[in-house]
Short mmCIF file of C-alpha atoms and ligand atoms in Angstrom, two decimals:
data_model
loop_
_atom_site.label_atom_id
_atom_site.label_comp_id
_atom_site.label_asym_id
_atom_site.label_seq_id
_atom_site.Cartn_x
_atom_site.Cartn_y
_atom_site.Cartn_z
CA UNK A 1 -14.66 10.38 -28.62
CA UNK A 2 -16.34 8.83 -25.46
CA UNK A 3 -15.96 10.41 -22.35
CA UNK A 4 -15.71 9.26 -18.86
CA UNK A 5 -15.92 10.70 -15.32
CA UNK A 6 -12.70 10.97 -13.31
CA UNK A 7 -11.72 12.49 -9.99
CA UNK A 8 -9.12 14.87 -10.74
CA UNK A 9 -6.73 16.54 -7.97
CA UNK A 10 -5.84 20.03 -9.37
CA UNK A 11 -3.96 21.05 -6.35
CA UNK A 12 -3.73 20.19 -2.83
CA UNK A 13 -7.08 20.47 -1.43
CA UNK A 14 -8.75 21.10 -4.88
CA UNK A 15 -10.40 17.69 -5.74
CA UNK A 16 -13.18 17.60 -8.54
CA UNK A 17 -15.24 15.37 -10.54
CA UNK A 18 -14.66 16.08 -14.02
CA UNK A 19 -15.61 14.73 -17.75
CA UNK A 20 -12.51 13.76 -19.71
CA UNK A 21 -11.81 11.73 -22.58
CA UNK A 22 -12.05 8.11 -22.09
CA UNK A 23 -8.58 6.64 -22.77
CA UNK A 24 -7.97 4.55 -25.95
CA UNK A 25 -6.08 1.63 -25.55
CA UNK A 26 -3.13 1.61 -28.19
CA UNK A 27 -0.91 -1.32 -28.98
CA UNK A 28 -0.32 -3.65 -26.02
CA UNK A 29 -2.53 -1.34 -23.74
CA UNK A 30 -5.55 -2.57 -21.98
CA UNK A 31 -8.44 -0.39 -21.04
CA UNK A 32 -9.81 -1.35 -17.46
CA UNK A 33 -13.25 -0.80 -15.98
CA UNK A 34 -12.38 0.25 -12.19
CA UNK A 35 -14.17 -1.96 -9.89
CA UNK A 36 -12.68 -1.45 -6.56
CA UNK A 37 -10.19 1.25 -5.19
CA UNK A 38 -8.70 1.04 -1.77
CA UNK A 39 -8.13 4.58 -0.24
CA UNK A 40 -4.65 4.98 0.86
CA UNK A 41 -2.85 7.31 3.49
CA UNK A 42 -0.52 8.31 0.68
CA UNK A 43 -3.68 9.39 -1.31
CA UNK A 44 -4.63 11.54 1.98
CA UNK A 45 -1.05 13.02 1.98
CA UNK A 46 -1.13 13.99 -1.64
CA UNK A 47 -4.44 15.59 -1.05
CA UNK A 48 -3.51 17.63 1.72
CA UNK A 49 -0.10 18.41 0.15
CA UNK A 50 1.44 17.39 3.49
CA UNK A 51 3.67 14.48 1.83
CA UNK A 52 7.22 15.17 1.54
CA UNK A 53 7.19 14.31 -2.15
CA UNK A 54 4.36 17.07 -2.75
CA UNK A 55 6.62 19.70 -1.12
CA UNK A 56 9.27 18.63 -3.17
CA UNK A 57 7.29 19.29 -6.28
CA UNK A 58 7.63 15.44 -7.56
CA UNK A 59 3.72 15.13 -7.82
CA UNK A 60 2.63 16.90 -10.87
CA UNK A 61 -0.83 18.53 -10.97
CA UNK A 62 -3.48 17.61 -11.98
CA UNK A 63 -3.46 14.06 -11.49
CA UNK A 64 -5.83 10.96 -10.77
CA UNK A 65 -5.08 9.22 -7.47
CA UNK A 66 -5.55 5.49 -6.95
CA UNK A 67 -3.18 2.79 -6.95
CA UNK A 68 -4.68 0.09 -4.79
CA UNK A 69 -7.32 -1.27 -7.42
CA UNK A 70 -8.96 -4.25 -9.22
CA UNK A 71 -10.71 -3.81 -12.30
CA UNK A 72 -12.42 -5.53 -15.20
CA UNK A 73 -10.81 -5.76 -18.70
CA UNK A 74 -13.32 -3.50 -21.05
CA UNK A 75 -11.24 -3.14 -24.26
CA UNK A 76 -7.91 -4.51 -25.45
CA UNK A 77 -5.45 -2.78 -27.95
CA UNK A 78 -3.73 -4.21 -30.90
CA UNK A 79 -1.48 -7.08 -29.89
CA UNK A 80 -2.60 -7.91 -26.54
CA UNK A 81 -2.63 -11.45 -26.08
CA UNK A 82 -3.00 -12.35 -22.32
CA UNK A 83 -6.29 -10.70 -21.60
CA UNK A 84 -9.88 -10.27 -22.99
CA UNK A 85 -12.87 -8.29 -22.32
CA UNK A 86 -14.47 -9.23 -18.83
CA UNK A 87 -11.08 -10.50 -17.25
CA UNK A 88 -10.66 -9.53 -13.83
CA UNK A 89 -7.09 -7.88 -13.26
CA UNK A 90 -4.81 -5.75 -11.03
CA UNK A 91 -2.09 -3.76 -11.67
CA UNK A 92 1.58 -2.72 -11.03
CA UNK A 93 2.23 0.86 -9.13
CA UNK A 94 4.58 1.69 -11.83
CA UNK A 95 4.67 2.12 -15.41
CA UNK A 96 8.01 1.77 -16.96
CA UNK A 97 9.17 3.13 -20.31
CA UNK A 98 9.21 -0.32 -21.95
CA UNK A 99 12.62 0.55 -23.92
CA UNK A 100 15.40 1.11 -21.58
CA UNK A 101 17.80 -1.51 -20.66
CA UNK A 102 16.32 -2.39 -17.39
CA UNK A 103 13.03 -2.57 -19.02
CA UNK A 104 14.13 -4.87 -21.77
CA UNK A 105 15.51 -7.24 -19.10
CA UNK A 106 11.98 -7.35 -17.39
CA UNK A 107 13.13 -5.15 -14.35
CA UNK A 108 10.51 -2.45 -14.54
CA UNK A 109 10.65 -1.28 -11.08
CA UNK A 110 14.50 -0.10 -12.02
CA UNK A 111 13.36 1.95 -14.98
CA UNK A 112 14.45 5.35 -14.17
CA UNK A 113 11.68 6.79 -16.63
CA UNK A 114 8.94 4.89 -14.78
CA UNK A 115 5.89 6.90 -13.75
CA UNK A 116 4.13 5.98 -10.50
CA UNK A 117 0.55 5.19 -10.82
CA UNK A 118 -1.56 7.81 -8.88
CA UNK A 119 1.54 9.16 -7.08
CA UNK A 120 4.71 10.80 -7.94
CA UNK A 121 5.26 11.94 -11.59
CA UNK A 122 1.94 10.05 -11.96
CA UNK A 123 0.36 7.82 -14.44
CA UNK A 124 -3.24 8.39 -14.01
CA UNK A 125 -4.59 6.22 -11.34
CA UNK A 126 -7.90 4.45 -10.53
CA UNK A 127 -10.06 7.22 -9.02
CA UNK A 128 -12.02 7.31 -12.44
CA UNK A 129 -14.29 5.17 -14.25
CA UNK A 130 -11.39 3.67 -16.37
CA UNK A 131 -7.85 3.18 -16.06
CA UNK A 132 -5.26 2.32 -18.89
CA UNK A 133 -2.50 0.01 -18.58
CA UNK A 134 0.15 -1.65 -20.54
CA UNK A 135 -0.46 -5.36 -20.73
CA UNK A 136 2.94 -5.93 -19.19
CA UNK A 137 1.94 -4.37 -15.91
CA UNK A 138 -1.21 -6.33 -15.43
CA UNK A 139 -1.97 -9.38 -13.30
CA UNK A 140 -5.00 -11.61 -13.85
CA UNK A 141 -6.85 -12.31 -10.71
CA UNK A 142 -7.29 -16.19 -9.93
CA UNK A 143 -10.78 -17.25 -9.72
CA UNK A 144 -11.18 -17.57 -5.93
CA UNK A 145 -9.59 -14.02 -5.43
CA UNK A 146 -12.45 -11.33 -4.82
CA UNK A 147 -12.36 -7.98 -6.25
CA UNK A 148 -12.13 -6.64 -2.72
CA UNK A 149 -8.96 -8.84 -2.16
CA UNK A 150 -7.71 -7.90 -5.53
CA UNK A 151 -7.66 -4.32 -4.39
CA UNK A 152 -5.83 -5.21 -1.30
CA UNK A 153 -2.95 -6.91 -3.15
CA UNK A 154 -1.11 -3.86 -3.29
CA UNK A 155 -0.73 -3.05 0.19
CA UNK A 156 -0.28 -6.85 1.09
CA UNK A 157 2.56 -7.05 -1.39
CA UNK A 158 4.18 -3.82 0.24
CA UNK A 159 3.84 -5.48 3.78
CA UNK A 160 5.48 -8.48 2.49
CA UNK A 161 8.05 -6.90 1.02
CA UNK A 162 8.76 -5.40 4.46
CA UNK A 163 8.76 -8.85 5.91
CA UNK A 164 10.94 -10.37 3.51
CA UNK A 165 13.51 -7.49 3.75
CA UNK A 166 13.43 -7.64 7.45
CA UNK A 167 14.31 -11.30 6.90
CA UNK A 168 11.78 -12.79 9.16
CA UNK A 169 12.52 -16.50 9.58
CA UNK A 170 10.95 -19.46 11.38
CA UNK A 171 10.79 -19.05 14.98
CA UNK A 172 11.70 -15.21 14.96
CA UNK A 173 10.19 -12.84 17.48
CA UNK A 174 8.64 -9.76 15.49
CA UNK A 175 7.39 -6.26 16.46
CA UNK A 176 5.29 -4.31 13.92
CA UNK A 177 5.08 -0.40 14.88
CA UNK A 178 1.61 0.84 13.49
CA UNK A 179 -1.80 -0.52 13.21
CA UNK A 180 -2.76 0.82 9.89
CA UNK A 181 -3.48 -1.66 6.64
CA UNK A 182 0.29 -1.97 6.00
CA UNK A 183 1.13 -2.62 9.67
CA UNK A 184 -1.58 -5.37 10.31
CA UNK A 185 -0.78 -7.06 7.04
CA UNK A 186 2.83 -7.14 7.93
CA UNK A 187 2.28 -8.51 11.35
CA UNK A 188 -0.02 -11.24 9.58
CA UNK A 189 2.46 -12.05 6.92
CA UNK A 190 5.44 -12.24 9.56
CA UNK A 191 3.11 -14.87 11.18
CA UNK A 192 2.75 -16.67 7.95
CA UNK A 193 6.33 -16.75 7.43
CA UNK A 194 6.81 -18.69 10.94
CA UNK A 195 7.40 -15.95 13.34
CA UNK A 196 6.94 -17.38 16.75
CA UNK A 197 5.30 -14.40 18.28
CA UNK A 198 4.08 -11.17 16.57
CA UNK A 199 3.42 -7.92 18.44
CA UNK A 200 1.68 -4.95 16.97
CA UNK A 201 1.54 -1.63 18.40
CA UNK A 202 -0.95 1.07 18.03
CA UNK A 203 -3.40 3.75 20.04
CA UNK A 204 -6.77 2.62 18.90
CA UNK A 205 -8.30 -0.04 20.82
CA UNK A 206 -10.64 -1.15 17.97
CA UNK A 207 -7.99 -1.58 15.47
CA UNK A 208 -5.86 -3.54 17.65
CA UNK A 209 -8.71 -5.63 18.43
CA UNK A 210 -9.31 -6.39 14.57
CA UNK A 211 -5.47 -7.17 14.38
CA UNK A 212 -5.87 -10.04 17.02
CA UNK A 213 -9.11 -11.14 15.43
CA UNK A 214 -6.74 -11.47 11.96
CA UNK A 215 -4.39 -13.98 13.78
CA UNK A 216 -1.82 -11.40 15.18
CA UNK A 217 -0.50 -12.86 18.70
CA UNK A 218 -0.35 -9.70 20.97
CA UNK A 219 -1.49 -5.93 20.71
CA UNK A 220 0.14 -3.04 22.64
CA UNK A 221 -1.82 -0.03 23.08
CA UNK A 222 0.80 2.65 23.63
CA UNK A 223 -1.56 5.21 25.00
CA UNK A 224 -1.23 3.02 28.34
CA UNK A 225 1.53 0.27 28.07
CA UNK A 226 5.18 1.12 27.28
CA UNK A 227 6.43 -1.35 24.24
CA UNK A 228 9.95 -1.98 25.96
CA UNK A 229 8.22 -2.88 29.12
CA UNK A 230 5.89 -5.43 27.40
CA UNK A 231 8.99 -6.74 25.27
CA UNK A 232 11.02 -7.16 28.64
CA UNK A 233 8.23 -9.28 30.13
CA UNK A 234 7.71 -11.39 27.04
CA UNK A 235 10.59 -11.89 25.10
CA UNK A 236 14.44 -13.03 25.76
CA UNK A 237 16.71 -9.97 26.34
CA UNK A 238 13.54 -7.50 25.96
CA UNK A 239 14.16 -7.10 22.38
CA UNK A 240 12.82 -8.69 19.02
CA UNK A 241 14.65 -10.37 16.15
CA UNK A 242 12.92 -8.44 13.55
CA UNK A 243 11.08 -5.02 13.52
CA UNK A 244 8.92 -3.48 10.92
CA UNK A 245 8.26 0.23 11.19
CA UNK A 246 5.19 1.20 9.73
CA UNK A 247 3.75 3.90 11.90
CA UNK A 248 5.35 6.81 9.78
CA UNK A 249 6.35 8.38 13.35
CA UNK A 250 9.80 9.82 13.55
CA UNK A 251 9.53 9.29 17.32
CA UNK A 252 8.72 5.77 16.90
CA UNK A 253 11.44 5.38 14.06
CA UNK A 254 14.03 6.53 16.78
CA UNK A 255 12.63 4.52 19.66
CA UNK A 256 12.38 1.31 17.50
CA UNK A 257 16.37 1.23 16.98
CA UNK A 258 16.41 0.29 20.82
CA UNK A 259 14.08 -2.70 20.50
CA UNK A 260 15.94 -4.91 18.19
CA UNK A 261 18.49 -7.50 19.27
CA UNK A 262 22.14 -7.09 18.15
CA UNK A 263 22.00 -8.82 14.65
CA UNK A 264 18.58 -8.36 14.16
CA UNK A 265 17.16 -6.10 11.32
CA UNK A 266 14.47 -3.40 11.10
CA UNK A 267 12.57 -2.62 7.89
CA UNK A 268 10.85 0.86 7.44
CA UNK A 269 7.84 0.83 5.40
CA UNK A 270 6.03 4.32 5.79
CA UNK A 271 6.43 7.99 4.69
CA UNK A 272 7.58 10.46 7.33
CA UNK A 273 6.44 14.22 6.74
CA UNK A 274 10.09 15.20 8.12
CA UNK A 275 13.82 14.06 8.45
CA UNK A 276 14.28 11.76 11.42
CA UNK A 277 15.96 14.63 13.79
CA UNK A 278 17.15 13.00 16.79
CA UNK A 279 18.50 10.05 14.97
CA UNK A 280 21.49 8.94 17.13
CA UNK A 281 23.95 7.55 14.65
CA UNK A 282 26.39 6.25 17.22
CA UNK A 283 23.86 4.17 18.99
CA UNK A 284 22.58 2.85 15.66
CA UNK A 285 26.14 1.74 14.85
CA UNK A 286 26.44 -0.05 18.45
CA UNK A 287 23.08 -1.57 17.97
CA UNK A 288 24.76 -3.90 15.32
CA UNK A 289 21.36 -4.06 13.58
CA UNK A 290 20.70 -4.00 9.71
CA UNK A 291 18.41 -1.31 8.64
CA UNK A 292 16.52 -1.72 5.30
CA UNK A 293 14.30 0.33 3.38
CA UNK A 294 10.79 -0.54 1.76
CA UNK A 295 9.71 1.90 -1.22
CA UNK A 296 6.93 -0.32 -2.49
CA UNK A 297 5.56 -3.98 -3.38
CA UNK A 298 8.39 -4.83 -5.77
CA UNK A 299 7.96 -8.42 -7.22
CA UNK A 300 5.60 -9.43 -4.44
CA UNK A 301 2.15 -9.71 -6.32
CA UNK A 302 2.53 -13.45 -7.08
CA UNK A 303 3.10 -14.61 -3.84
CA UNK A 304 0.15 -12.65 -2.25
CA UNK A 305 -2.20 -13.66 -5.12
CA UNK A 306 -1.07 -17.21 -4.26
CA UNK A 307 -1.86 -16.99 -0.46
CA UNK A 308 -5.15 -15.59 -1.24
CA UNK A 309 -6.23 -17.97 -3.62
CA UNK A 310 -5.05 -20.75 -1.34
CA UNK A 311 -7.39 -19.23 1.32
CA UNK A 312 -4.50 -18.34 3.64
CA UNK A 313 -4.70 -14.55 3.43
CA UNK A 314 -8.05 -12.83 3.47
CA UNK A 315 -6.98 -8.94 3.43
CA UNK A 316 -10.68 -7.89 3.05
CA UNK A 317 -10.95 -8.73 6.62
CA UNK A 318 -9.17 -5.20 7.08
CA UNK A 319 -12.03 -3.37 5.01
CA UNK A 320 -13.80 -1.33 7.70
CA UNK A 321 -16.14 1.09 5.20
CA UNK A 322 -17.46 0.90 1.53
CA UNK A 323 -18.67 3.82 -0.36
CA UNK A 324 -19.32 4.32 -4.03
CA UNK A 325 -16.21 5.42 -6.11
CA UNK A 326 -17.54 8.86 -6.76
CA UNK A 327 -17.81 9.66 -3.03
CA UNK A 328 -14.03 9.65 -2.95
CA UNK A 329 -14.05 13.79 -3.00
CA UNK A 330 -16.32 13.59 0.02
CA UNK A 331 -14.46 11.04 2.05
CA UNK A 332 -10.87 11.68 1.45
CA UNK A 333 -10.50 15.36 3.04
CA UNK A 334 -12.08 13.65 6.17
CA UNK A 335 -10.08 10.30 6.18
CA UNK A 336 -8.32 11.06 9.45
CA UNK A 337 -11.29 12.60 11.37
CA UNK A 338 -13.28 10.20 13.47
CA UNK A 339 -11.17 7.33 12.37
CA UNK A 340 -11.43 5.54 15.57
CA UNK A 341 -11.81 2.04 14.00
CA UNK A 342 -11.01 2.89 10.22
CA UNK A 343 -8.55 0.82 8.72
CA UNK A 344 -9.26 0.56 4.77
CA UNK A 345 -12.11 2.49 3.05
CA UNK A 346 -12.92 0.49 0.03
CA UNK A 347 -14.23 2.36 -3.06
CA UNK A 348 -16.73 0.41 -5.26
CA UNK A 349 -16.99 1.06 -9.08
CA UNK A 350 -18.43 -1.19 -11.68
CA UNK A 351 -19.41 -4.92 -10.96
CA UNK A 352 -19.46 -5.78 -14.72
CA UNK A 353 -17.71 -4.17 -17.98
CA UNK A 354 -19.81 -1.59 -19.68
CA UNK A 355 -21.99 -1.29 -16.76
ZN1 ZN B 1 -1.19 2.77 -0.70
ZN1 ZN B 2 12.49 1.79 -18.93
#
């Protein structure tokens, strides 16, 4: 049986490169040679064990991380019709059971027996030479979309779901809290959705500058400016129509409730290491805003791939560092150290199938 190298997480803090059997594609399955994997804050939170879903026992060890990836088809199982060797592909973040009523209706994200790729109840992710995926969860990369951008589709799709659930419309004023990849991508996608002005907040000048270079209208450095002060000067009523909370900070989540116009909306697209103590329910009720949850990228791959193929979204602009795939065990433990300008670290695997 052929083997492969994989980076396995055996417990929080215990990540090792091991040799394990290379998965064999069964019927309707595709074996993919990993080309790119984006390192994600979620990977870090699972590695350290600080994620609430690690503490709750929803992450089973050992697992292979990696849910932001692009790959080259290596081998197809019986009955696969849409892909052949060498095709460039990306995959869903969930692998559904394929048999329940929701699956039979094609509503895979609602399958309650789904496994999440590289996270909760994991289907083994892309921190490995190969990843196995059912054909139904794969998307072809259109020719103009690079492998780098392919690995950025998942965070971009998650950001787009946040923009759409916040109901961003032409002319809206928008504030995005947080200048990580999801925050910057959400701000860009709000702009592409027709927002009149998009603000982004953060604490690192170098990341905010990159956000401005990416086409965001205004950056607020919260280490020296007050968000409400800036909004009072720049938008009617001192509040925005739509707010996207992508910072993962309980304090910013609470403050954000006061920054949205009555009738506006706030979407939450982050994970928090603790419950929102201090959440003032009465103040929320009086605010007359809509609060919506964004757990992932549901159904948003096709519009992101269209934007990328049309040249309207180059998410690879947010890649600030590159490293070989198997350097992940050295990099992940230090992902938050010296992270002044770090936005997305891209791991590089194979460029060609069978390489
Ligand atoms: Zn991610
Ligand atoms: Zn199912």
